[in-house]
GROMACS .gro file of N, CA and C in nm:
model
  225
    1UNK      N    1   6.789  -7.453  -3.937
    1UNK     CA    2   6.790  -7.423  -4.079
    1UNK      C    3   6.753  -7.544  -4.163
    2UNK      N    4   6.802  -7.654  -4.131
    2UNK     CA    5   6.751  -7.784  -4.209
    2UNK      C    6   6.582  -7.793  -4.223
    3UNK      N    7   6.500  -7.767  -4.136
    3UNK     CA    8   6.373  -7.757  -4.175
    3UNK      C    9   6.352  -7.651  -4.293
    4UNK      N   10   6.428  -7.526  -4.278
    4UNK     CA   11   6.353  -7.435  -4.346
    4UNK      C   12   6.397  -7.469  -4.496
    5UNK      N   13   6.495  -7.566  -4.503
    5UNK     CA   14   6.518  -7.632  -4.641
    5UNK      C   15   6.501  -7.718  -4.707
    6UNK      N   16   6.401  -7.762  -4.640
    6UNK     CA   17   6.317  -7.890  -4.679
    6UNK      C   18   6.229  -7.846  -4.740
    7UNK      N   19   6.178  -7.727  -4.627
    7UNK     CA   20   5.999  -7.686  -4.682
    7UNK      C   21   5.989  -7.643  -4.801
    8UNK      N   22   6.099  -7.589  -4.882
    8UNK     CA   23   6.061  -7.552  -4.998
    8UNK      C   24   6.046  -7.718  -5.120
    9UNK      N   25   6.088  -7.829  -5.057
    9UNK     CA   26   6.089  -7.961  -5.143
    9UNK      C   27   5.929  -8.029  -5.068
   10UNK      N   28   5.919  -7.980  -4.969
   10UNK     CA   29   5.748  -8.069  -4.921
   10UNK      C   30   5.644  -8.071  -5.011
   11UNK      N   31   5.638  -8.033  -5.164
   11UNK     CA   32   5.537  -8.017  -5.225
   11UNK      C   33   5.404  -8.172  -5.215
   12UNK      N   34   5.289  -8.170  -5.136
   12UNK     CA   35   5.205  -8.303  -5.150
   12UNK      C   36   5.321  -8.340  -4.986
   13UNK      N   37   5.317  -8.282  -4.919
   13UNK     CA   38   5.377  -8.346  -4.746
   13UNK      C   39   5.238  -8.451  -4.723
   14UNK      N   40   5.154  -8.348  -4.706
   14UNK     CA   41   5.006  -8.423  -4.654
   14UNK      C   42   4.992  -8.569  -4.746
   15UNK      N   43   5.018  -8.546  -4.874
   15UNK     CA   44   4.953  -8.695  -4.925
   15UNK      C   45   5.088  -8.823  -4.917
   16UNK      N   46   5.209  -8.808  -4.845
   16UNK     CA   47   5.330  -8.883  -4.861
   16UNK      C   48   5.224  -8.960  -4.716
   17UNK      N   49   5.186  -8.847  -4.639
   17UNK     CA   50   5.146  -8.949  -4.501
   17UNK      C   51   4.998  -9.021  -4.505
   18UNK      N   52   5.038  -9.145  -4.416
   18UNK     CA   53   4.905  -9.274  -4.429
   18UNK      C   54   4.773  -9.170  -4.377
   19UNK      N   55   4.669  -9.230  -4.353
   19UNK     CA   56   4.588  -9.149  -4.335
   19UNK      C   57   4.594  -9.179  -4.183
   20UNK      N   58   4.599  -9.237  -4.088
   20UNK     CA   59   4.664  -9.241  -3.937
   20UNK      C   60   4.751  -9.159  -3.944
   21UNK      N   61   4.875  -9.167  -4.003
   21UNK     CA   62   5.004  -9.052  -3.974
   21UNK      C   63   4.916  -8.935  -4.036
   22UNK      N   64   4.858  -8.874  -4.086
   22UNK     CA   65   4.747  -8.772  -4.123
   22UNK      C   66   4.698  -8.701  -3.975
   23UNK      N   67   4.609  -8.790  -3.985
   23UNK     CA   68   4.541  -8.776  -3.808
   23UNK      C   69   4.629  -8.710  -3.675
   24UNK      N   70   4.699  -8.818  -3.691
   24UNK     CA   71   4.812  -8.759  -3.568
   24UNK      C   72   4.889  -8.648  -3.641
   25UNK      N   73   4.905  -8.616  -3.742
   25UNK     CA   74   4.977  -8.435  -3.753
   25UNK      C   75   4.886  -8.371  -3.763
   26UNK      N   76   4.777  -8.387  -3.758
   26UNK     CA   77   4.689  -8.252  -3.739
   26UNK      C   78   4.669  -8.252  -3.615
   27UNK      N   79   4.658  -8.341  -3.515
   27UNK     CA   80   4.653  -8.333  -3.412
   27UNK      C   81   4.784  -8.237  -3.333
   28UNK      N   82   4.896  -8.282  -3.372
   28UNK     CA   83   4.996  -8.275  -3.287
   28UNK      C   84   5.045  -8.091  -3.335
   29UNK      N   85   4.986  -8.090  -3.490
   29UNK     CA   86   5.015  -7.938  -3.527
   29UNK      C   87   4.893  -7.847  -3.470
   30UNK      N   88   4.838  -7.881  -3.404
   30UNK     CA   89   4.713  -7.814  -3.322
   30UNK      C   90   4.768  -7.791  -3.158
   31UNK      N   91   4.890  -7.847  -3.145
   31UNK     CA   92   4.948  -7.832  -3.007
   31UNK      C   93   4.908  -7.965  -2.886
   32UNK      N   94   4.829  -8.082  -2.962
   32UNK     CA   95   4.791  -8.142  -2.858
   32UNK      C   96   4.856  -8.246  -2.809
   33UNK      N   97   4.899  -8.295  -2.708
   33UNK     CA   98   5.026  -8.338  -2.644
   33UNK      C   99   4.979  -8.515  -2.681
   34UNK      N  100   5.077  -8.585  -2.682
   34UNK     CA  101   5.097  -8.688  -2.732
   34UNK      C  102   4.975  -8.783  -2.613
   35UNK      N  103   4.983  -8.777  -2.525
   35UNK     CA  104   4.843  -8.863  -2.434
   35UNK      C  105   4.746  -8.819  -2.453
   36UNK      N  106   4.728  -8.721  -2.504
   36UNK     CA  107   4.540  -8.684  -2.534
   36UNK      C  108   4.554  -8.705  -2.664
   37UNK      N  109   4.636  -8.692  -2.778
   37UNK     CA  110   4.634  -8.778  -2.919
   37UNK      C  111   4.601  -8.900  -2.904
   38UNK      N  112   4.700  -8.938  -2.781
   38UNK     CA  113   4.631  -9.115  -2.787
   38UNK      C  114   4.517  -9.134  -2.707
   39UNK      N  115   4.459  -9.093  -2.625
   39UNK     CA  116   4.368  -9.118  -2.572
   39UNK      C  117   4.255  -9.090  -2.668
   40UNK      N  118   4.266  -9.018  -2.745
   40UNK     CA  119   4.170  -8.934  -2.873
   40UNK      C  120   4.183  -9.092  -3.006
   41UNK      N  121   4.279  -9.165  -2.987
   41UNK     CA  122   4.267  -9.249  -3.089
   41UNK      C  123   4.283  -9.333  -3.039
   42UNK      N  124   4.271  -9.416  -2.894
   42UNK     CA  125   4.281  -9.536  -2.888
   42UNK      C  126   4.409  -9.598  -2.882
   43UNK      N  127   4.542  -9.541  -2.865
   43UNK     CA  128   4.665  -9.609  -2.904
   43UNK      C  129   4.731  -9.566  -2.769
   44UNK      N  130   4.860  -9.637  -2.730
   44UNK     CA  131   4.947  -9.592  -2.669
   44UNK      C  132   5.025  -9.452  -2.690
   45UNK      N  133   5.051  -9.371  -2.525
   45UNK     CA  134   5.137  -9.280  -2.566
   45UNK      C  135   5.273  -9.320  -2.672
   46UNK      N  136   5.330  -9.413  -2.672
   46UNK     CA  137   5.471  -9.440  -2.709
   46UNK      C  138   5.400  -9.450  -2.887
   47UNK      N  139   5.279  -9.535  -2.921
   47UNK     CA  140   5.255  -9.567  -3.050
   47UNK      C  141   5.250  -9.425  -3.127
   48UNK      N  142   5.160  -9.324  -3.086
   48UNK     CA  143   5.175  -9.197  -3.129
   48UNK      C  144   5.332  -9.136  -3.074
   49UNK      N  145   5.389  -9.110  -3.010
   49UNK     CA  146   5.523  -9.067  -3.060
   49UNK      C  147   5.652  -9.132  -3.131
   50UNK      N  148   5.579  -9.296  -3.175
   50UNK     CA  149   5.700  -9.372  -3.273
   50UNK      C  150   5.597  -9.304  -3.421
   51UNK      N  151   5.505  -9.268  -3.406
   51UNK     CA  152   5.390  -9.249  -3.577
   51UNK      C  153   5.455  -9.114  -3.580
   52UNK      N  154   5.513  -9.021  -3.507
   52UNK     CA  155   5.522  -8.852  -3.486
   52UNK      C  156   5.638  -8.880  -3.582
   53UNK      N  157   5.757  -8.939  -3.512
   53UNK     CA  158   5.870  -8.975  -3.555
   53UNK      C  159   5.888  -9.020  -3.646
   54UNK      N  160   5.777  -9.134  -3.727
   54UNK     CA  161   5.826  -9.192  -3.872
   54UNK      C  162   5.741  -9.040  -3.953
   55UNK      N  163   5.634  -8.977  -3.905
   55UNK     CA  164   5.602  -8.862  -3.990
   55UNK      C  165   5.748  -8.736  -3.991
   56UNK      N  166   5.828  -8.724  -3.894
   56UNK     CA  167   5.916  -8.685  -3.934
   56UNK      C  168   6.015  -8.685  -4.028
   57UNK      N  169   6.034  -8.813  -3.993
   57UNK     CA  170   6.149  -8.885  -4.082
   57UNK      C  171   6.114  -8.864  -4.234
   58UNK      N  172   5.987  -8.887  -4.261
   58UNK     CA  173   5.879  -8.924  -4.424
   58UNK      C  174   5.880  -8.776  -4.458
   59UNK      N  175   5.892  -8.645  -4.388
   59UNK     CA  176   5.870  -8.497  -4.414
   59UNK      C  177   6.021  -8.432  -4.390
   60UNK      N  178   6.090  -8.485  -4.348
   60UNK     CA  179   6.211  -8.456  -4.320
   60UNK      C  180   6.254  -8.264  -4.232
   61UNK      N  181   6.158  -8.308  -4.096
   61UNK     CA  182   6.125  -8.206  -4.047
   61UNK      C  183   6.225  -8.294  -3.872
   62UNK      N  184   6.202  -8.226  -3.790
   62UNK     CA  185   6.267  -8.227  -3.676
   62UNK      C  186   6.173  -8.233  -3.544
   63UNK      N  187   6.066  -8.173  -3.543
   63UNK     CA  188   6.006  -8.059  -3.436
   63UNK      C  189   5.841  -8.032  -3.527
   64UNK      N  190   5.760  -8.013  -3.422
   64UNK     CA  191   5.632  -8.023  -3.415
   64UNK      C  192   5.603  -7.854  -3.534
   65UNK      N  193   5.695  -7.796  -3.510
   65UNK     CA  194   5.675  -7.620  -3.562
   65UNK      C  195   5.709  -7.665  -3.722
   66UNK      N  196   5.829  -7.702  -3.727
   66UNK     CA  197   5.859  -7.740  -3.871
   66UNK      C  198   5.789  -7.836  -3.934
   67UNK      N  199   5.676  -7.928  -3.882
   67UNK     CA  200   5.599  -8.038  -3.914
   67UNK      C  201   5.479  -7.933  -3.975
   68UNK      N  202   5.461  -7.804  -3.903
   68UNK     CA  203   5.356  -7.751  -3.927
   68UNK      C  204   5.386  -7.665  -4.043
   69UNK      N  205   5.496  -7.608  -4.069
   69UNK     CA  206   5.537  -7.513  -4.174
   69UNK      C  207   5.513  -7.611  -4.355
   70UNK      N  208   5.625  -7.777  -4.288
   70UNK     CA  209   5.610  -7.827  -4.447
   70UNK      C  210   5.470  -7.889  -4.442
   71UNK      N  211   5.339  -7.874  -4.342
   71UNK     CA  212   5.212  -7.897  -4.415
   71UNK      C  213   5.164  -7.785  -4.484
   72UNK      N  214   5.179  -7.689  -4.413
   72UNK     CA  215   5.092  -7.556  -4.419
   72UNK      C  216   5.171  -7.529  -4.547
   73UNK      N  217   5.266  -7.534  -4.604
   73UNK     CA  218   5.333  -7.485  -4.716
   73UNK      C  219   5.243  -7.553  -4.820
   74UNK      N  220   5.182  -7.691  -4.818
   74UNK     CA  221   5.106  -7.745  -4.903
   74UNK      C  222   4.961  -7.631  -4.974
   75UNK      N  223   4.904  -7.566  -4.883
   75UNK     CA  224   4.809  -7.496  -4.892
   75UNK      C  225   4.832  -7.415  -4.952
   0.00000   0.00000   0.00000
């Protein structure tokens, strides 16, 4: 339930994140697993799931589904 009460405060989710933390949530809201994100950008597995995590924290979401709801709510 804590996600679904955020999403109504995510107004501008997409523009709170850097344009790297950008990248990696569209990636990761497309289903693609954290080693082919990084292999897709050059970084360590661990660097993309500490960037997943501060995009959490910055959206105040939990989970890859609720990451996708407070973007998609932007639209």
């Amino acid at each position: 339930m804590r996600e679904h009460g955020n999403m109504h405060n995510t107004g501008g989710a997409m523009q709170r994140l850097t344009p790297a933390e950008r990248l990696v949530a569209a990636m990761a809201m497309r289903g693609t697993p954290y080693k082919s994100i990084a292999r897709s950008l050059d970084k360590s597995p661990a660097t993309v799931r500490n960037q997943l995590h501060m995009i959490y924290q910055k959206l105040g979401v939990s989970n890859r589904t609720a990451l996708s709801c407070a973007l998609l709510s932007d639209l």
